[in-house]
PDB file of C-alpha atoms and ligand atoms in Angstrom:
ATOM      1  CA  MET N 855      16.146 -34.258 -12.062  1.00  0.00           C
ATOM      2  CA  ALA N 856      16.483 -36.213  -9.034  1.00  0.00           C
ATOM      3  CA  LYS N 857      18.431 -34.654  -6.575  1.00  0.00           C
ATOM      4  CA  ARG N 858      16.654 -31.819  -7.636  1.00  0.00           C
ATOM      5  CA  CYS N 859      13.210 -32.409  -5.929  1.00  0.00           C
ATOM      6  CA  VAL N 860      16.211 -33.116  -2.681  1.00  0.00           C
ATOM      7  CA  ILE N 861      16.557 -29.842  -2.885  1.00  0.00           C
ATOM      8  CA  ALA N 862      12.614 -29.253  -3.104  1.00  0.00           C
ATOM      9  CA  ALA N 863      11.479 -31.052  -0.673  1.00  0.00           C
ATOM     10  CA  PHE N 864      14.229 -29.191   1.383  1.00  0.00           C
ATOM     11  CA  PRO N 865      11.747 -28.193   5.448  1.00  0.00           C
ATOM     12  CA  PRO N 866      11.792 -24.153   4.935  1.00  0.00           C
ATOM     13  CA  SER N 867      14.667 -24.593   7.994  1.00  0.00           C
ATOM     14  CA  MET N 868      17.262 -25.408   5.294  1.00  0.00           C
ATOM     15  CA  LYS N 869      16.639 -22.773   3.410  1.00  0.00           C
ATOM     16  CA  VAL N 870      19.077 -20.369   5.293  1.00  0.00           C
ATOM     17  CA  LEU N 871      22.470 -22.542   3.425  1.00  0.00           C
ATOM     18  CA  CYS N 872      20.600 -21.531   0.573  1.00  0.00           C
ATOM     19  CA  ASP N 873      21.088 -18.588  -1.177  1.00  0.00           C
ATOM     20  CA  MET N 874      18.539 -16.407  -2.788  1.00  0.00           C
ATOM     21  CA  ARG N 875      18.382 -17.105  -6.901  1.00  0.00           C
ATOM     22  CA  GLN N 876      18.324 -14.317  -8.213  1.00  0.00           C
ATOM     23  CA  ILE N 877      16.455 -14.623 -11.543  1.00  0.00           C
ATOM     24  CA  THR N 878      17.455 -11.605 -14.726  1.00  0.00           C
ATOM     25  CA  ASP N 879      15.767 -13.768 -17.714  1.00  0.00           C
ATOM     26  CA  LEU N 880      12.841 -15.652 -19.110  1.00  0.00           C
ATOM     27  CA  SER N 881      15.255 -19.469 -19.509  1.00  0.00           C
ATOM     28  CA  GLN N 882      16.448 -18.551 -16.108  1.00  0.00           C
ATOM     29  CA  LEU N 883      13.072 -18.690 -14.678  1.00  0.00           C
ATOM     30  CA  ALA N 884      11.034 -21.282 -16.843  1.00  0.00           C
ATOM     31  CA  GLN N 885      14.505 -23.519 -14.517  1.00  0.00           C
ATOM     32  CA  TRP N 886      13.508 -22.641 -11.282  1.00  0.00           C
ATOM     33  CA  GLN N 887      10.169 -24.034 -12.411  1.00  0.00           C
ATOM     34  CA  ALA N 888      11.244 -27.125 -13.532  1.00  0.00           C
ATOM     35  CA  GLU N 889      13.811 -27.387 -10.972  1.00  0.00           C
ATOM     36  CA  PHE N 890      10.104 -27.926  -8.741  1.00  0.00           C
ATOM     37  CA  ALA N 891       8.186 -29.304 -10.798  1.00  0.00           C
ATOM     38  CA  CYS N 892       7.463 -32.012  -8.564  1.00  0.00           C
ATOM     39  CA  SER N 893       7.300 -30.900  -6.017  1.00  0.00           C
ATOM     40  CA  THR N 894       3.855 -29.677  -3.850  1.00  0.00           C
ATOM     41  CA  GLN N 895       5.168 -27.009  -1.897  1.00  0.00           C
ATOM     42  CA  PRO N 896       2.395 -23.675  -3.233  1.00  0.00           C
ATOM     43  CA  LEU N 897       4.916 -20.383  -5.002  1.00  0.00           C
ATOM     44  CA  ALA N 898       4.016 -17.587  -3.601  1.00  0.00           C
ATOM     45  CA  PHE N 899       4.423 -13.908  -5.261  1.00  0.00           C
ATOM     46  CA  VAL N 900       5.536 -10.351  -4.694  1.00  0.00           C
ATOM     47  CA  PRO N 901       5.391  -7.995  -7.658  1.00  0.00           C
ATOM     48  CA  THR N 902       7.070  -4.798  -6.861  1.00  0.00           C
ATOM     49  CA  MET N 903       9.087  -1.996  -8.430  1.00  0.00           C
ATOM     50  CA  GLY N 904      11.562  -1.832  -5.706  1.00  0.00           C
ATOM     51  CA  ASN N 905      13.599   0.518  -3.475  1.00  0.00           C
ATOM     52  CA  LEU N 906      11.957  -1.744  -0.654  1.00  0.00           C
ATOM     53  CA  HIS N 907      11.030  -0.424   2.132  1.00  0.00           C
ATOM     54  CA  ALA N 908       8.734  -2.226   4.577  1.00  0.00           C
ATOM     55  CA  GLY N 909       5.701  -2.324   3.340  1.00  0.00           C
ATOM     56  CA  HIS N 910       6.657  -4.775   0.641  1.00  0.00           C
ATOM     57  CA  LEU N 911       8.125  -7.118   3.317  1.00  0.00           C
ATOM     58  CA  ALA N 912       5.199  -6.736   5.123  1.00  0.00           C
ATOM     59  CA  LEU N 913       3.186  -8.272   1.354  1.00  0.00           C
ATOM     60  CA  LEU N 914       6.925 -10.746   1.901  1.00  0.00           C
ATOM     61  CA  ALA N 915       6.384 -12.057   5.244  1.00  0.00           C
ATOM     62  CA  GLU N 916       2.925 -12.126   5.075  1.00  0.00           C
ATOM     63  CA  ALA N 917       3.512 -15.263   2.116  1.00  0.00           C
ATOM     64  CA  GLN N 918       6.003 -16.496   4.238  1.00  0.00           C
ATOM     65  CA  ALA N 919       4.095 -16.866   7.162  1.00  0.00           C
ATOM     66  CA  LEU N 920       1.308 -18.783   4.378  1.00  0.00           C
ATOM     67  CA  ASN N 921       1.259 -22.663   6.157  1.00  0.00           C
ATOM     68  CA  PRO N 922       2.742 -24.558   4.645  1.00  0.00           C
ATOM     69  CA  ARG N 923       4.897 -22.112   3.585  1.00  0.00           C
ATOM     70  CA  PRO N 924       5.929 -21.367   0.331  1.00  0.00           C
ATOM     71  CA  ARG N 925       8.396 -20.819  -2.230  1.00  0.00           C
ATOM     72  CA  THR N 926       8.837 -17.101  -1.461  1.00  0.00           C
ATOM     73  CA  LEU N 927       9.557 -15.067  -5.527  1.00  0.00           C
ATOM     74  CA  VAL N 928       9.941 -11.430  -5.281  1.00  0.00           C
ATOM     75  CA  SER N 929       9.724  -9.083  -8.566  1.00  0.00           C
ATOM     76  CA  ILE N 930      11.303  -6.099  -9.392  1.00  0.00           C
ATOM     77  CA  PHE N 931      10.085  -4.509 -11.768  1.00  0.00           C
ATOM     78  CA  VAL N 932       9.452  -0.623 -12.868  1.00  0.00           C
ATOM     79  CA  ASN N 933       6.838  -0.807 -15.142  1.00  0.00           C
ATOM     80  CA  PRO N 934       7.118   1.888 -18.441  1.00  0.00           C
ATOM     81  CA  LEU N 935       3.396   0.494 -19.090  1.00  0.00           C
ATOM     82  CA  GLN N 936       1.440   1.623 -16.406  1.00  0.00           C
ATOM     83  CA  PHE N 937       3.089   5.836 -16.697  1.00  0.00           C
ATOM     84  CA  ASN N 938       2.312   7.757 -18.155  1.00  0.00           C
ATOM     85  CA  ASP N 939       3.900  10.737 -17.876  1.00  0.00           C
ATOM     86  CA  ALA N 940       8.442   9.963 -18.753  1.00  0.00           C
ATOM     87  CA  ALA N 941      10.118  11.690 -15.948  1.00  0.00           C
ATOM     88  CA  ASP N 942       8.301  10.271 -13.614  1.00  0.00           C
ATOM     89  CA  LEU N 943       9.584   6.846 -14.988  1.00  0.00           C
ATOM     90  CA  ALA N 944      12.917   8.241 -15.113  1.00  0.00           C
ATOM     91  CA  ARG N 945      13.010   9.530 -12.192  1.00  0.00           C
ATOM     92  CA  TYR N 946      11.394   6.447 -10.451  1.00  0.00           C
ATOM     93  CA  PRO N 947      13.839   5.546  -7.354  1.00  0.00           C
ATOM     94  CA  ARG N 948      16.277   2.518  -8.576  1.00  0.00           C
ATOM     95  CA  THR N 949      17.942   0.645  -5.758  1.00  0.00           C
ATOM     96  CA  LEU N 950      18.693  -2.701  -6.581  1.00  0.00           C
ATOM     97  CA  ASP N 951      21.773  -3.350  -4.065  1.00  0.00           C
ATOM     98  CA  ASP N 952      19.875  -2.851  -1.448  1.00  0.00           C
ATOM     99  CA  ASP N 953      16.797  -4.264  -2.816  1.00  0.00           C
ATOM    100  CA  LEU N 954      18.737  -7.589  -2.693  1.00  0.00           C
ATOM    101  CA  ALA N 955      20.354  -7.555   0.132  1.00  0.00           C
ATOM    102  CA  GLN N 956      16.826  -6.656   2.197  1.00  0.00           C
ATOM    103  CA  LEU N 957      15.499 -10.129  -0.015  1.00  0.00           C
ATOM    104  CA  ARG N 958      18.420 -11.752   1.073  1.00  0.00           C
ATOM    105  CA  HIS N 959      18.664 -11.203   4.474  1.00  0.00           C
ATOM    106  CA  ALA N 960      14.585 -11.635   4.663  1.00  0.00           C
ATOM    107  CA  GLY N 961      14.626 -15.178   3.143  1.00  0.00           C
ATOM    108  CA  THR N 962      13.491 -14.566  -0.160  1.00  0.00           C
ATOM    109  CA  ASP N 963      13.859 -17.702  -2.291  1.00  0.00           C
ATOM    110  CA  ALA N 964      14.381 -16.194  -5.412  1.00  0.00           C
ATOM    111  CA  VAL N 965      14.015 -12.596  -6.812  1.00  0.00           C
ATOM    112  CA  PHE N 966      12.383 -11.683 -11.103  1.00  0.00           C
ATOM    113  CA  VAL N 967      14.522  -8.841 -12.025  1.00  0.00           C
ATOM    114  CA  PRO N 968      13.315  -9.275 -15.738  1.00  0.00           C
ATOM    115  CA  PRO N 969      15.565  -6.001 -18.531  1.00  0.00           C
ATOM    116  CA  VAL N 970      12.501  -3.936 -19.884  1.00  0.00           C
ATOM    117  CA  ASP N 971      12.610  -6.360 -23.194  1.00  0.00           C
ATOM    118  CA  ALA N 972      11.615  -9.970 -21.572  1.00  0.00           C
ATOM    119  CA  LEU N 973       8.341  -8.323 -20.554  1.00  0.00           C
ATOM    120  CA  LEU N 974       7.715  -5.275 -23.739  1.00  0.00           C
ATOM    121  CA  PRO N 975       8.737  -7.041 -26.404  1.00  0.00           C
ATOM    122  CA  ALA N 976       6.302  -4.927 -28.360  1.00  0.00           C
ATOM    123  CA  ARG N 977       7.197  -1.674 -27.391  1.00  0.00           C
ATOM    124  CA  ASP N 978       4.239  -0.094 -29.774  1.00  0.00           C
ATOM    125  CA  GLY N 979       0.806  -1.265 -30.146  1.00  0.00           C
ATOM    126  CA  GLY N 980       0.343  -4.695 -29.163  1.00  0.00           C
ATOM    127  CA  VAL N 981      -2.203  -6.653 -27.417  1.00  0.00           C
ATOM    128  CA  ARG N 982      -3.428  -5.071 -23.799  1.00  0.00           C
ATOM    129  CA  ILE N 983      -5.777  -6.005 -20.496  1.00  0.00           C
ATOM    130  CA  ASP N 984      -8.508  -3.751 -19.955  1.00  0.00           C
ATOM    131  CA  PRO N 985      -9.120  -4.131 -16.761  1.00  0.00           C
ATOM    132  CA  GLY N 986     -13.119  -1.479 -17.273  1.00  0.00           C
ATOM    133  CA  ALA N 987     -14.949   0.253 -15.111  1.00  0.00           C
ATOM    134  CA  LEU N 988     -13.016   0.349 -12.169  1.00  0.00           C
ATOM    135  CA  ALA N 989      -9.864   1.403 -13.781  1.00  0.00           C
ATOM    136  CA  GLN N 990     -11.800   4.387 -14.948  1.00  0.00           C
ATOM    137  CA  GLY N 991     -11.964   6.850 -11.781  1.00  0.00           C
ATOM    138  CA  TRP N 992      -9.283   8.092  -8.984  1.00  0.00           C
ATOM    139  CA  GLU N 993      -6.033   7.549  -9.948  1.00  0.00           C
ATOM    140  CA  GLY N 994      -7.155   5.905 -13.657  1.00  0.00           C
ATOM    141  CA  ALA N 995      -8.077   9.330 -14.019  1.00  0.00           C
ATOM    142  CA  ALA N 996      -5.809  10.907 -12.543  1.00  0.00           C
ATOM    143  CA  ARG N 997      -2.965   9.116 -15.215  1.00  0.00           C
ATOM    144  CA  ALA N 998      -4.595   7.845 -18.626  1.00  0.00           C
ATOM    145  CA  GLY N 999      -4.202   3.734 -19.476  1.00  0.00           C
ATOM    146  CA  HIS N1000      -1.956   3.653 -15.571  1.00  0.00           C
ATOM    147  CA  PHE N1001      -3.895   0.914 -15.633  1.00  0.00           C
ATOM    148  CA  THR N1002      -4.179  -0.806 -18.252  1.00  0.00           C
ATOM    149  CA  GLY N1003      -1.165  -1.219 -18.791  1.00  0.00           C
ATOM    150  CA  MET N1004      -0.244  -2.569 -14.937  1.00  0.00           C
ATOM    151  CA  ALA N1005      -3.069  -5.215 -15.293  1.00  0.00           C
ATOM    152  CA  THR N1006      -1.494  -6.142 -18.462  1.00  0.00           C
ATOM    153  CA  ILE N1007       1.916  -6.965 -17.037  1.00  0.00           C
ATOM    154  CA  VAL N1008       0.501  -8.304 -13.932  1.00  0.00           C
ATOM    155  CA  ALA N1009      -1.512 -11.186 -16.218  1.00  0.00           C
ATOM    156  CA  LYS N1010       1.686 -11.277 -17.961  1.00  0.00           C
ATOM    157  CA  LEU N1011       3.918 -11.478 -14.397  1.00  0.00           C
ATOM    158  CA  PHE N1012       1.238 -14.043 -13.489  1.00  0.00           C
ATOM    159  CA  HIS N1013       1.192 -16.163 -16.770  1.00  0.00           C
ATOM    160  CA  LEU N1014       5.028 -16.215 -16.667  1.00  0.00           C
ATOM    161  CA  ILE N1015       5.417 -17.659 -12.910  1.00  0.00           C
ATOM    162  CA  ARG N1016       2.103 -19.163 -12.348  1.00  0.00           C
ATOM    163  CA  PRO N1017       2.377 -18.945  -8.877  1.00  0.00           C
ATOM    164  CA  GLN N1018      -0.876 -20.175  -6.113  1.00  0.00           C
ATOM    165  CA  PHE N1019      -0.809 -16.580  -3.856  1.00  0.00           C
ATOM    166  CA  ALA N1020      -0.384 -12.791  -4.749  1.00  0.00           C
ATOM    167  CA  LEU N1021      -0.369 -10.405  -2.183  1.00  0.00           C
ATOM    168  CA  PHE N1022      -1.217  -7.362  -2.712  1.00  0.00           C
ATOM    169  CA  GLY N1023      -1.025  -4.408  -0.589  1.00  0.00           C
ATOM    170  CA  GLU N1024      -4.064  -2.184   0.641  1.00  0.00           C
ATOM    171  CA  LYS N1025      -2.044   1.130   0.618  1.00  0.00           C
ATOM    172  CA  ASP N1026      -3.062  -0.092  -3.586  1.00  0.00           C
ATOM    173  CA  ILE N1027      -6.523   0.131  -2.637  1.00  0.00           C
ATOM    174  CA  GLN N1028      -7.296   0.037  -5.943  1.00  0.00           C
ATOM    175  CA  GLN N1029      -5.038  -1.636  -8.092  1.00  0.00           C
ATOM    176  CA  LEU N1030      -5.569  -4.376  -5.630  1.00  0.00           C
ATOM    177  CA  ILE N1031      -9.782  -4.551  -6.473  1.00  0.00           C
ATOM    178  CA  ILE N1032      -8.586  -4.460 -10.846  1.00  0.00           C
ATOM    179  CA  VAL N1033      -6.053  -7.779 -10.297  1.00  0.00           C
ATOM    180  CA  GLN N1034      -8.771  -8.984  -8.730  1.00  0.00           C
ATOM    181  CA  SER N1035     -11.895  -8.245 -11.087  1.00  0.00           C
ATOM    182  CA  MET N1036      -8.716  -9.503 -13.366  1.00  0.00           C
ATOM    183  CA  VAL N1037      -7.529 -13.008 -11.904  1.00  0.00           C
ATOM    184  CA  ARG N1038     -12.047 -13.938 -11.077  1.00  0.00           C
ATOM    185  CA  ASP N1039     -13.064 -12.605 -14.658  1.00  0.00           C
ATOM    186  CA  LEU N1040     -10.618 -14.278 -16.404  1.00  0.00           C
ATOM    187  CA  ASN N1041     -10.091 -17.138 -14.373  1.00  0.00           C
ATOM    188  CA  PHE N1042      -6.661 -17.348 -13.842  1.00  0.00           C
ATOM    189  CA  PRO N1043      -5.824 -20.336 -10.256  1.00  0.00           C
ATOM    190  CA  VAL N1044      -4.399 -18.037  -8.315  1.00  0.00           C
ATOM    191  CA  ASN N1045      -5.793 -17.366  -5.044  1.00  0.00           C
ATOM    192  CA  ILE N1046      -4.712 -13.330  -4.776  1.00  0.00           C
ATOM    193  CA  LEU N1047      -4.081 -11.787  -1.292  1.00  0.00           C
ATOM    194  CA  ALA N1048      -4.056  -8.140   0.391  1.00  0.00           C
ATOM    195  CA  VAL N1049      -1.805  -6.772   2.733  1.00  0.00           C
ATOM    196  CA  PRO N1050      -2.614  -3.837   4.871  1.00  0.00           C
ATOM    197  CA  THR N1051      -1.425  -0.710   4.642  1.00  0.00           C
ATOM    198  CA  GLN N1052       1.782  -0.300   6.329  1.00  0.00           C
ATOM    199  CA  ARG N1053       2.612   3.756   7.713  1.00  0.00           C
ATOM    200  CA  ALA N1054       5.755   4.931   9.851  1.00  0.00           C
ATOM    201  CA  ARG N1055       4.409   6.252  13.093  1.00  0.00           C
ATOM    202  CA  ASP N1056       3.365   9.041  11.754  1.00  0.00           C
ATOM    203  CA  GLY N1057       0.159   7.631   9.830  1.00  0.00           C
ATOM    204  CA  LEU N1058       2.159   8.451   6.475  1.00  0.00           C
ATOM    205  CA  ALA N1059       1.250   5.707   4.885  1.00  0.00           C
ATOM    206  CA  LEU N1060       5.239   3.713   3.519  1.00  0.00           C
ATOM    207  CA  SER N1061       5.722   5.022  -0.176  1.00  0.00           C
ATOM    208  CA  SER N1062       8.805   4.106  -2.886  1.00  0.00           C
ATOM    209  CA  ARG N1063       8.143   8.219  -3.463  1.00  0.00           C
ATOM    210  CA  ASN N1064       8.714   9.623   0.090  1.00  0.00           C
ATOM    211  CA  ARG N1065      12.130   9.867  -0.190  1.00  0.00           C
ATOM    212  CA  PHE N1066      11.386  12.755  -2.314  1.00  0.00           C
ATOM    213  CA  LEU N1067       9.781  15.184   0.115  1.00  0.00           C
ATOM    214  CA  SER N1068      11.719  17.636   1.750  1.00  0.00           C
ATOM    215  CA  ASP N1069      11.759  17.568   5.249  1.00  0.00           C
ATOM    216  CA  THR N1070       8.728  20.825   5.361  1.00  0.00           C
ATOM    217  CA  GLU N1071       6.878  18.475   3.026  1.00  0.00           C
ATOM    218  CA  ARG N1072       8.002  14.661   4.869  1.00  0.00           C
ATOM    219  CA  ALA N1073       7.172  16.904   8.164  1.00  0.00           C
ATOM    220  CA  LEU N1074       2.645  17.676   6.930  1.00  0.00           C
ATOM    221  CA  ALA N1075       2.627  14.609   4.722  1.00  0.00           C
ATOM    222  CA  PRO N1076       0.734  12.747   7.959  1.00  0.00           C
ATOM    223  CA  GLN N1077      -1.999  14.875   7.669  1.00  0.00           C
ATOM    224  CA  ILE N1078      -3.033  12.674   4.150  1.00  0.00           C
ATOM    225  CA  TYR N1079      -3.744   9.759   7.340  1.00  0.00           C
ATOM    226  CA  ALA N1080      -5.071  12.074   9.736  1.00  0.00           C
ATOM    227  CA  GLN N1081      -7.339  13.386   7.842  1.00  0.00           C
ATOM    228  CA  LEU N1082      -8.588  10.834   6.833  1.00  0.00           C
ATOM    229  CA  THR N1083      -8.718   9.031  10.439  1.00  0.00           C
ATOM    230  CA  ALA N1084     -10.562  11.517  11.384  1.00  0.00           C
ATOM    231  CA  SER N1085     -13.247  11.730   8.591  1.00  0.00           C
ATOM    232  CA  ALA N1086     -14.248   8.341   8.624  1.00  0.00           C
ATOM    233  CA  GLU N1087     -14.909   8.493  12.391  1.00  0.00           C
ATOM    234  CA  ALA N1088     -16.573  11.654  11.513  1.00  0.00           C
ATOM    235  CA  ILE N1089     -19.454   9.646   8.882  1.00  0.00           C
ATOM    236  CA  ILE N1090     -19.086   6.923  11.652  1.00  0.00           C
ATOM    237  CA  ARG N1091     -20.447   9.551  13.898  1.00  0.00           C
ATOM    238  CA  GLY N1092     -23.591  10.625  11.656  1.00  0.00           C
ATOM    239  CA  GLU N1093     -21.728  12.874   9.811  1.00  0.00           C
ATOM    240  CA  ALA N1094     -23.159  14.238   6.457  1.00  0.00           C
ATOM    241  CA  ALA N1095     -20.475  12.185   4.097  1.00  0.00           C
ATOM    242  CA  ASP N1096     -20.243  15.308   2.222  1.00  0.00           C
ATOM    243  CA  LEU N1097     -19.960  17.939   4.281  1.00  0.00           C
ATOM    244  CA  VAL N1098     -16.428  15.946   6.732  1.00  0.00           C
ATOM    245  CA  LEU N1099     -15.312  15.045   2.516  1.00  0.00           C
ATOM    246  CA  HIS N1100     -15.399  18.756   1.214  1.00  0.00           C
ATOM    247  CA  ARG N1101     -13.500  19.937   5.041  1.00  0.00           C
ATOM    248  CA  ALA N1102     -11.052  17.690   4.700  1.00  0.00           C
ATOM    249  CA  ARG N1103     -10.083  19.215   1.273  1.00  0.00           C
ATOM    250  CA  ALA N1104     -10.177  21.661   2.887  1.00  0.00           C
ATOM    251  CA  GLN N1105      -7.722  21.404   5.384  1.00  0.00           C
ATOM    252  CA  LEU N1106      -5.301  19.736   3.058  1.00  0.00           C
ATOM    253  CA  THR N1107      -6.116  22.653   0.862  1.00  0.00           C
ATOM    254  CA  SER N1108      -5.457  25.032   3.499  1.00  0.00           C
ATOM    255  CA  ALA N1109      -1.616  22.525   4.667  1.00  0.00           C
ATOM    256  CA  GLY N1110      -0.031  23.698   1.504  1.00  0.00           C
ATOM    257  CA  PHE N1111      -1.822  20.444   0.000  1.00  0.00           C
ATOM    258  CA  ILE N1112      -3.138  20.144  -3.956  1.00  0.00           C
ATOM    259  CA  VAL N1113      -6.031  17.847  -3.405  1.00  0.00           C
ATOM    260  CA  ASP N1114      -7.005  16.137  -6.546  1.00  0.00           C
ATOM    261  CA  TYR N1115      -9.785  13.768  -4.939  1.00  0.00           C
ATOM    262  CA  PHE N1116     -10.737  13.403  -1.070  1.00  0.00           C
ATOM    263  CA  SER N1117     -13.882  10.826  -1.342  1.00  0.00           C
ATOM    264  CA  LEU N1118     -16.236   8.221   0.113  1.00  0.00           C
ATOM    265  CA  CYS N1119     -16.475   4.930  -2.825  1.00  0.00           C
ATOM    266  CA  ASP N1120     -18.820   2.075  -1.794  1.00  0.00           C
ATOM    267  CA  ALA N1121     -15.816  -0.626  -1.620  1.00  0.00           C
ATOM    268  CA  ALA N1122     -16.985  -3.602  -4.377  1.00  0.00           C
ATOM    269  CA  GLN N1123     -17.215  -0.700  -7.278  1.00  0.00           C
ATOM    270  CA  LEU N1124     -15.778   2.449  -5.891  1.00  0.00           C
ATOM    271  CA  GLN N1125     -18.139   4.639  -7.811  1.00  0.00           C
ATOM    272  CA  PRO N1126     -18.817   7.901  -5.453  1.00  0.00           C
ATOM    273  CA  MET N1127     -20.685   6.798  -2.234  1.00  0.00           C
ATOM    274  CA  PRO N1128     -23.713  10.727  -1.403  1.00  0.00           C
ATOM    275  CA  HIS N1129     -24.753   8.889   1.396  1.00  0.00           C
ATOM    276  CA  PHE N1130     -22.672   6.553   3.751  1.00  0.00           C
ATOM    277  CA  SER N1131     -24.436   3.028   4.213  1.00  0.00           C
ATOM    278  CA  GLY N1132     -21.617  -0.344   3.952  1.00  0.00           C
ATOM    279  CA  ASP N1133     -18.471  -1.290   3.062  1.00  0.00           C
ATOM    280  CA  ALA N1134     -16.778   1.569   1.942  1.00  0.00           C
ATOM    281  CA  ILE N1135     -13.901   2.731   1.530  1.00  0.00           C
ATOM    282  CA  LEU N1136     -11.721   6.708   1.716  1.00  0.00           C
ATOM    283  CA  LEU N1137     -10.063   7.718  -1.385  1.00  0.00           C
ATOM    284  CA  VAL N1138      -7.568  10.174  -1.377  1.00  0.00           C
ATOM    285  CA  ALA N1139      -4.446  11.938  -3.942  1.00  0.00           C
ATOM    286  CA  ALA N1140      -3.252  15.104  -3.086  1.00  0.00           C
ATOM    287  CA  GLN N1141      -0.269  16.222  -4.164  1.00  0.00           C
ATOM    288  CA  LEU N1142       2.337  18.616  -1.790  1.00  0.00           C
ATOM    289  CA  GLY N1143       5.489  19.669  -3.817  1.00  0.00           C
ATOM    290  CA  ALA N1144       6.278  16.730  -6.154  1.00  0.00           C
ATOM    291  CA  VAL N1145       5.693  14.322  -4.613  1.00  0.00           C
ATOM    292  CA  ARG N1146       1.452  13.340  -5.350  1.00  0.00           C
ATOM    293  CA  LEU N1147       0.530  11.023  -2.107  1.00  0.00           C
ATOM    294  CA  ILE N1148      -2.244   8.310  -2.079  1.00  0.00           C
ATOM    295  CA  ASP N1149      -3.336   6.851   0.324  1.00  0.00           C
ATOM    296  CA  ASN N1150      -7.402   5.117   1.271  1.00  0.00           C
ATOM    297  CA  LEU N1151      -8.790   4.432   4.508  1.00  0.00           C
ATOM    298  CA  ARG N1152     -11.564   1.004   4.701  1.00  0.00           C
ATOM    299  CA  ILE N1153     -14.968   1.904   6.760  1.00  0.00           C
ATOM    300  CA  SER N1154     -18.123  -0.003   7.686  1.00  0.00           C
ATOM    301  CA  PRO N1155     -20.850   0.997   9.691  1.00  0.00           C
TER     302      PRO N1155
HETATM  303  P1  LIG P 928       5.359  -0.379  -5.900  1.00  0.00           P
HETATM  304  O1  LIG P 928       7.086  -1.336  -5.879  1.00  0.00           O
HETATM  305  O2  LIG P 928       5.104   0.966  -5.653  1.00  0.00           O
HETATM  306  O3  LIG P 928       4.277  -0.950  -6.647  1.00  0.00           O
HETATM  307  O4  LIG P 928       4.780  -1.358  -4.511  1.00  0.00           O
HETATM  308  C1  LIG P 928       4.186  -3.354  -4.946  1.00  0.00           C
HETATM  309  C2  LIG P 928       3.606  -3.677  -4.129  1.00  0.00           C
HETATM  310  O5  LIG P 928       3.408  -3.484  -2.508  1.00  0.00           O
HETATM  311  C3  LIG P 928       1.651  -3.516  -4.662  1.00  0.00           C
HETATM  312  O6  LIG P 928       1.174  -4.027  -4.000  1.00  0.00           O
HETATM  313  C4  LIG P 928       1.804  -2.679  -3.542  1.00  0.00           C
HETATM  314  O7  LIG P 928      -0.038  -2.075  -2.441  1.00  0.00           O
HETATM  315  C5  LIG P 928       2.916  -3.092  -2.158  1.00  0.00           C
HETATM  316  N1  LIG P 928       3.017  -1.664  -0.616  1.00  0.00           N
HETATM  317  C6  LIG P 928       3.903  -0.529  -1.856  1.00  0.00           C
HETATM  318  N2  LIG P 928       3.596  -0.131  -0.443  1.00  0.00           N
HETATM  319  C7  LIG P 928       3.353  -0.341   0.856  1.00  0.00           C
HETATM  320  C8  LIG P 928       2.463  -0.241   2.242  1.00  0.00           C
HETATM  321  N3  LIG P 928       2.478   0.812   2.469  1.00  0.00           N
HETATM  322  N4  LIG P 928       1.663  -0.880   2.830  1.00  0.00           N
HETATM  323  C9  LIG P 928       1.325  -2.208   2.210  1.00  0.00           C
HETATM  324  N5  LIG P 928       2.131  -2.483   1.128  1.00  0.00           N
HETATM  325  C10 LIG P 928       2.411  -1.918   0.081  1.00  0.00           C
END
């Protein structure tokens, strides 16, 4: 036990000497936790579904930049509970070797890659977290059960990993706000840190789903962010929000998108905001070919 504590007390610069720990089941996770039981170094957790890109790595970098520098654990788990479409789940990109190489290169301390059975022993029924009203609209309306599945697995991961910090991207703003509310309402002892959306140079929000865009669709996709920024400017200038939103929807539609929503909502309850007042978020979901793209932009007066 004493030797294990010495390992935990190494300064961060010595971490390069240690390889990333790959954890694939709950007993290995418990073992890793036990090795650090007497360390005061905090633990920062980044939950992902893999197929990692610079957006995910920004979450990790933000964790590593905390002072004092925490241990970092990234989970890779394609959560079946948050998919309401079996075909979407089946085709979700799984690139474990490449993900591990990226995480190792980025200096991650540990990666947790549990099999589905480890996190979902009760396939049918079982206890679920109901995220409440925040999960009713937007992505919740489009993907039945999505946020219940997400919150249930995030809650399990928090219990198993017991991090002091957990990092989530603003790219999935409704998810972030639901997790913040779950942590507050259920008194989870974890600090949720939000990381700004990472974008390609042309503005497209990085996403694992972008790989499914054809070249033509990829060239069109940045119009989503262009409409977000143009709409934000118009609303802040004082144009009526409903007219601005209508124009943005029409322009995306004529460019070839099937717009699910392009709306303004308040940043606390995610309720539609007919007239711009106070902290707000522009939310968009639009289908381009077979790919559903989501994005958002916060605006304040
Ligand atoms: P996912 O693997 O898609 O479930 O995403 C894992 C985490 O990475 C979530 O907190 C996402 O919000 C975050 N994330 C995904 N894409 C981006 C991005 N482009 N910028 C910032 N965070 C992101």
